[in-house]
Amino acid sequence: MATALRIDPDKCTGCMQCELACSWVQTGRFNPAASLIKVHIFDEQAAYTPYTCFQCNEAWCMTVCPVNAIAINPVTGAKVVLEQVCVGCALCVIACPFGTAFLRPDHKATKCDLCGGEPACALACPTECITVGETSNGEEWTGRLAEQVSARFREMLEGVA
Amino acid sequence: MGGWAGRLLRVNLSDGSCTVEPLRMDWARAFIGGRGLGARYFCAEVDPTIDPFSPHNKLIFATGPLTGTSASCGARYMVITKAPLNGTITTSNSGGHWGPALKFAGYDLLIIEGQAQRPVYLLIVDDQVQVRSAEHLWGKGVWETEERIREEVGLPGVRIASIGQAGENLVRFAAIMNDLHRAAGRNGVGAVMGAKRLKAIAVWGTRGVPIARPAEFLAAQWRFRQKLRASPVTGEGLPGFGTAVLVHVINESGALPVKNWQFAHMAPDETGSDAERISGETLKARYTLRNKACFACTIACGRVTRVSEDGRVRHAVLTSPRNWRAAEEGPEYENIWALGADTNVDDMDAVLKASFLCNDYGMDPISFGATLAAAMELYERGYLDDSVTGRPLCFGDADALVAFTEATALRRGFGDQLAEGAKRLCERYGHPELFMGSKGMEFPAYDARAIQGMGLGYATSNRGGCHLKGYSVKAEILGVPEKLNPRTTAGKAALQKKLQDATSSIDASGICLFVSFGAELEDLVPMLAAATGVDYTLEEVIRAGERIFNLERLWLLRAGFTGADDTLPDRLLRAPIPAGPSRGQVNRLHEMLPEYYRLRGWDETGTPTSAKVSELNLEEVFG
Amino acid sequence: MAKRHVIVGAGPAGMHAIETIRRFEPEGSEIHLVCDEPPYARMVLPYYICGDVPESHVYTGGDDVFQKFGVTPHIGVRAERIDPDGKTVTLSDGTTLHFDTLLIATGSSPVRPPIEGLDLPGVTNLWTIEDARRLIEHTGQGKRVVFIGAGFVGMIVLNALYKRGCSLTVIEMMDQILPRMLDAEAARLATDWLAKRGVDVRCGTQAARILQHDGALAVELTAGDRIPADCVVIAAGVRPNVAFVRGSGVEVDEGIVVNERLQTNYPFIYAAGDCAQGPSVLGGKEVHAIQPTAIDHGRVAGANMAGQDVRYDGSLSMNVLDVCGLQIASFGRWDGEDDIVRLANPARPLYRKYVFDGDRMVGGILMGPTGDIMNLTDIGMVKGLVQTGIAMGEWKTYLKETHPLDLRRPYVALGVATRLLKRTLLPLPSDDPRVRPLPAEPDVETDKGPHHKVFVEAYRKVFGHS
């Protein structure tokens, strides 16, 4: 049974509790710079959303790795960085077209691993914008958000005298 | 250790030096952080008698130990300086993301000293601090300043606090804006920044905030959050309507000042205006796009709104912010009141536009709206005419509201006089009695004739007419934690003292004051203890609050204020509210003030007794 | 008789082809792997040199892998001749192998520049594991190393030797470092960064010869100067290994020309990786001698060899490089200058450039210290925009005129992620746990780490469940 983050951008308030929780899990400190989930804040379009690895089917990060340092957790389906194996070449960072693979300051790759099935970001989210389900709704929510941001952007352009 | 970063950054703009100092941990423990710790450093370093615009004034940005943690609403920083508006010590508070960023960079405090020769901005990225030229940003609004700085720094995550044209032009109620919409709004802190020629402070931090006792802290912050969720105010009211929900509530209590406090109830048959048109409900139905939270906030009282098509066309200004068509944050209740009710402009489009302009120019909408209302009364009474104002200036004039928002920030025409604040304006035209404020600062949005305790709060606030340092409206109107009769004075002295001390503690912790609608100080103490590793007790935290309040008071007295300044305008003390639910009421300050002094341990002149000073360990502060 | 696949070359293209063939064809076919070296990841050699990983870490396949995929290995031998009409390949040990499908994945080799003294002891390339061992032997704390060539390989080795504490000099013929990865402005910032770290960078100069002098080496420049050295690293670029194919009838241009199914002009002969000249996602056919292309090629070729019909959109040229803590990523046609956004903060330094063709983003460069850029979504988002070639419309103007730094908004508004989530390279998802299983059974508690545990326990303590 796979684990997936389900996201409803309409519920995001931009509070960063997910970033705080994630950074806590990564580092044992509150440090959003180390968070693997990033909140997009688009004030002009009044659009906010948390954004992290979709655990996509193509797994660009995993396939590109020269040392097979990214593997699949059979329980959650998450693609997990094996720290002992990673050499820090950062190919996953440039190969991931979603921008959700990162390189830590200590030169190890890092990405969302769904916290082993119990994502801290979802626990921390105060508005149920991030919840946990069995399948991802990535296609649906990114599509919906794209329409919303585009529409408000167009309204803004049309308004410029 | 945790909570505190344990370091402060000192930047001297006169010589460009930037130094990192270890935090005085004995002070940190006694004054907690934020408002308290900032005031402790300020009082140790700044002569109370200096001119606020002189290079000797300092500007202290202070976070608290909970700033940047997951504690609900741990987003706050305070600005401590000598106020250009009224010469008090000020402790202006703001949310957003900037305060946490300063903390993540590893600093509890940032102390700005001296004065730059040419406009500069400060870039802080962890241990790297740069003073950079801001010549190209001078004259620009907040939106553009933030965008330009972010681009030239090249770090998308950089957080920026800046001043707009109002701060540059030394408008006495200029604000410091951060994250576009959030303001350290009152007393003119932005003008101090302008006088120092400091356009902005850009911060990015990657050091994070450590926690002394993680398991304990995390459990405490979950409990705290649970409590806020369960409260009707922080769990439903504020998330549902934002602060603007108060327009109706306060109006129906007959406590909504209208027309420079000539009225306290907005109604078509009394004031010719309709509160419905500027209510939280109208805002929600017609303008609000969504809710927005500050950093770590689980309440999300912020509103993101947009002016309607009509508003844009009708209220044209000369220098539109370039993101004009976009959504903006606000307006808060106080903005709606000052720009709407006090000026009697019940036109939400105009109020929104003026509010957005205030954000972009970096100007306190409360003092601005109140000053404009005073000018309107001067005008209507014939003490001012078109030769001075350059245009008619009657109550209810929406175009005048928008036009003077711009003119004041830019100090153009009559705006140059408005930029001095209501007290100076009223004095200039020979009618100081029309100034509605205390200790030189304009009041906010609650008529003290209808809410007795609030009057005492205004009179004794250390920064002048302010609701945020002892918000008794909470008990007297909203019934939190229990409803008290707003018309009576009994018990209000004790209420104010308790609130003022508790507020000082909350302001010191780095948490938003709004948590006090849903939680008590005792809910905050376990987070403070677990984060810092100091075994704070409730008593100790309350005592710290009292210590902070008295510290500010001692500074004020040294700055030349006396007990005689603990007062309210004659209109509130002697002129009964003419109509509405609170008709006939005046504020009975004299019934509360002596008791308040006694409870505070102050003598009859309002001076803390030496016993009180030593009880609070404040003897050494002023040497 | 069972169908027989012959794979020549055990680099990433060859190994991924084998893995992919077996996903579609678990049994019933033979796979022969021909390679003069054992399978290892060349990309990992720099990390071996600087001591981050042991030598064992670089190997990507051994008997266990061959057994798992049913591969007959021919290691230590080279393919010498191909007979497309007879469907045979002749090996250096004299064997002739018949094939049904052939994959040529022979990679590339370093160029030998016309410089005297290349064979002196202490002069080396860095390409093979042998080179790596030699380099380790000749370098160390305080040793003087001169690089001839400041391209991608030179710089990645330079970074490894910087970590080993060597004293470094770089000689580059062109007037900037990384001429195939950075534009002049970015190169200047990177050069300053290197100079601040004590690396002596000399561009626009050429080595004439390497000589032995007083028991050490010296590099003599055409201008006459001599630079003393304990070790000289030749990094003058690479070229495809296609010599043995020439004359066989298989079409060769810069590399072996392949179509979108990775077939050569003989449909049963495939080519992949550094030696192949395949479709580029930006149009035309190009040699992209990079790991991601090798892997894509290997996978597409492998699938087609196993009877699938997989068509490749084309490869995207991209590189990422750590230059002594300064991270550099470049994509696609980063070298364009006509229609671009450029943003630089030389003080840090931070640099970014987006290149457009019409309303599509076709390339970019992002550069900055590790902590500044490697935790952003921006690098990957540039990749996504270029990869999908999405029409950006007014969002291009937004980037150019309003918010050049705000890549996230156009990316989100254009629904790039939505589009990418719909596609996989192969007709099977890549994320089958059997493809990349965890090395051991997941240990649920330790996997989550100590901080997660504290976080969740506190939550449960308050709310009773999670």
Coordinates of C-alpha atoms in Angstrom, one line a residue, chain A residues 51-118:
Chain A
Y51 CA 5.4 21.8 -3.1
T52 CA 7.6 18.8 -2.8
C53 CA 8.5 15.6 -4.6
F54 CA 5.6 14.0 -6.4
Q55 CA 7.2 10.5 -6.2
C56 CA 6.7 10.5 -9.9
N57 CA 6.5 7.4 -12.0
E58 CA 9.5 8.4 -14.2
A59 CA 11.7 8.8 -11.1
W60 CA 14.2 10.9 -13.0
C61 CA 16.5 11.3 -10.0
M62 CA 16.7 7.5 -9.4
T63 CA 17.4 6.5 -13.0
V64 CA 20.1 9.1 -13.6
C65 CA 22.1 8.2 -10.4
P66 CA 25.4 6.8 -11.4
V67 CA 25.8 4.7 -8.2
N68 CA 22.2 3.7 -7.6
A69 CA 22.0 5.8 -4.5
I70 CA 18.3 6.3 -4.9
A71 CA 16.1 3.3 -4.3
I72 CA 12.4 2.6 -3.8
N73 CA 10.9 1.9 -0.4
P74 CA 8.6 -1.0 -1.1
V75 CA 6.3 0.0 1.7
T76 CA 5.7 3.6 0.8
G77 CA 6.8 3.7 -2.8
A78 CA 9.0 6.7 -2.0
K79 CA 12.3 7.2 -3.8
V80 CA 14.8 7.3 -1.0
V81 CA 18.3 8.6 -1.0
L82 CA 20.8 6.1 0.4
E83 CA 23.2 8.4 2.1
Q84 CA 26.0 5.9 2.4
V85 CA 25.9 5.3 -1.3
C86 CA 25.4 8.9 -2.6
V87 CA 28.6 10.6 -3.7
G88 CA 27.1 14.0 -4.1
C89 CA 27.5 14.4 -7.8
A90 CA 24.2 16.4 -8.0
L91 CA 23.0 14.7 -11.2
C92 CA 19.6 14.1 -9.6
V93 CA 19.3 17.8 -8.9
I94 CA 19.7 18.7 -12.5
A95 CA 17.8 15.7 -13.8
C96 CA 14.6 16.2 -11.8
P97 CA 12.4 18.5 -13.9
F98 CA 10.2 19.3 -10.9
G99 CA 13.0 20.9 -8.9
T100 CA 12.5 18.7 -5.9
A101 CA 15.8 17.0 -5.5
F102 CA 18.4 19.0 -3.6
L103 CA 22.0 18.9 -2.5
R104 CA 22.7 19.4 1.2
P105 CA 25.5 21.7 2.4
D106 CA 27.4 18.5 3.3
H107 CA 27.2 17.5 -0.4
K108 CA 24.7 14.6 -0.1
A109 CA 21.6 14.5 -2.2
T110 CA 18.3 14.8 -0.4
K111 CA 14.7 14.6 -1.3
C112 CA 11.3 13.9 0.2
D113 CA 11.1 10.3 1.4
L114 CA 7.6 10.6 2.9
C115 CA 9.1 10.2 6.4
G116 CA 8.9 6.4 6.1
G117 CA 5.1 6.6 5.6
E118 CA 4.3 9.1 8.3

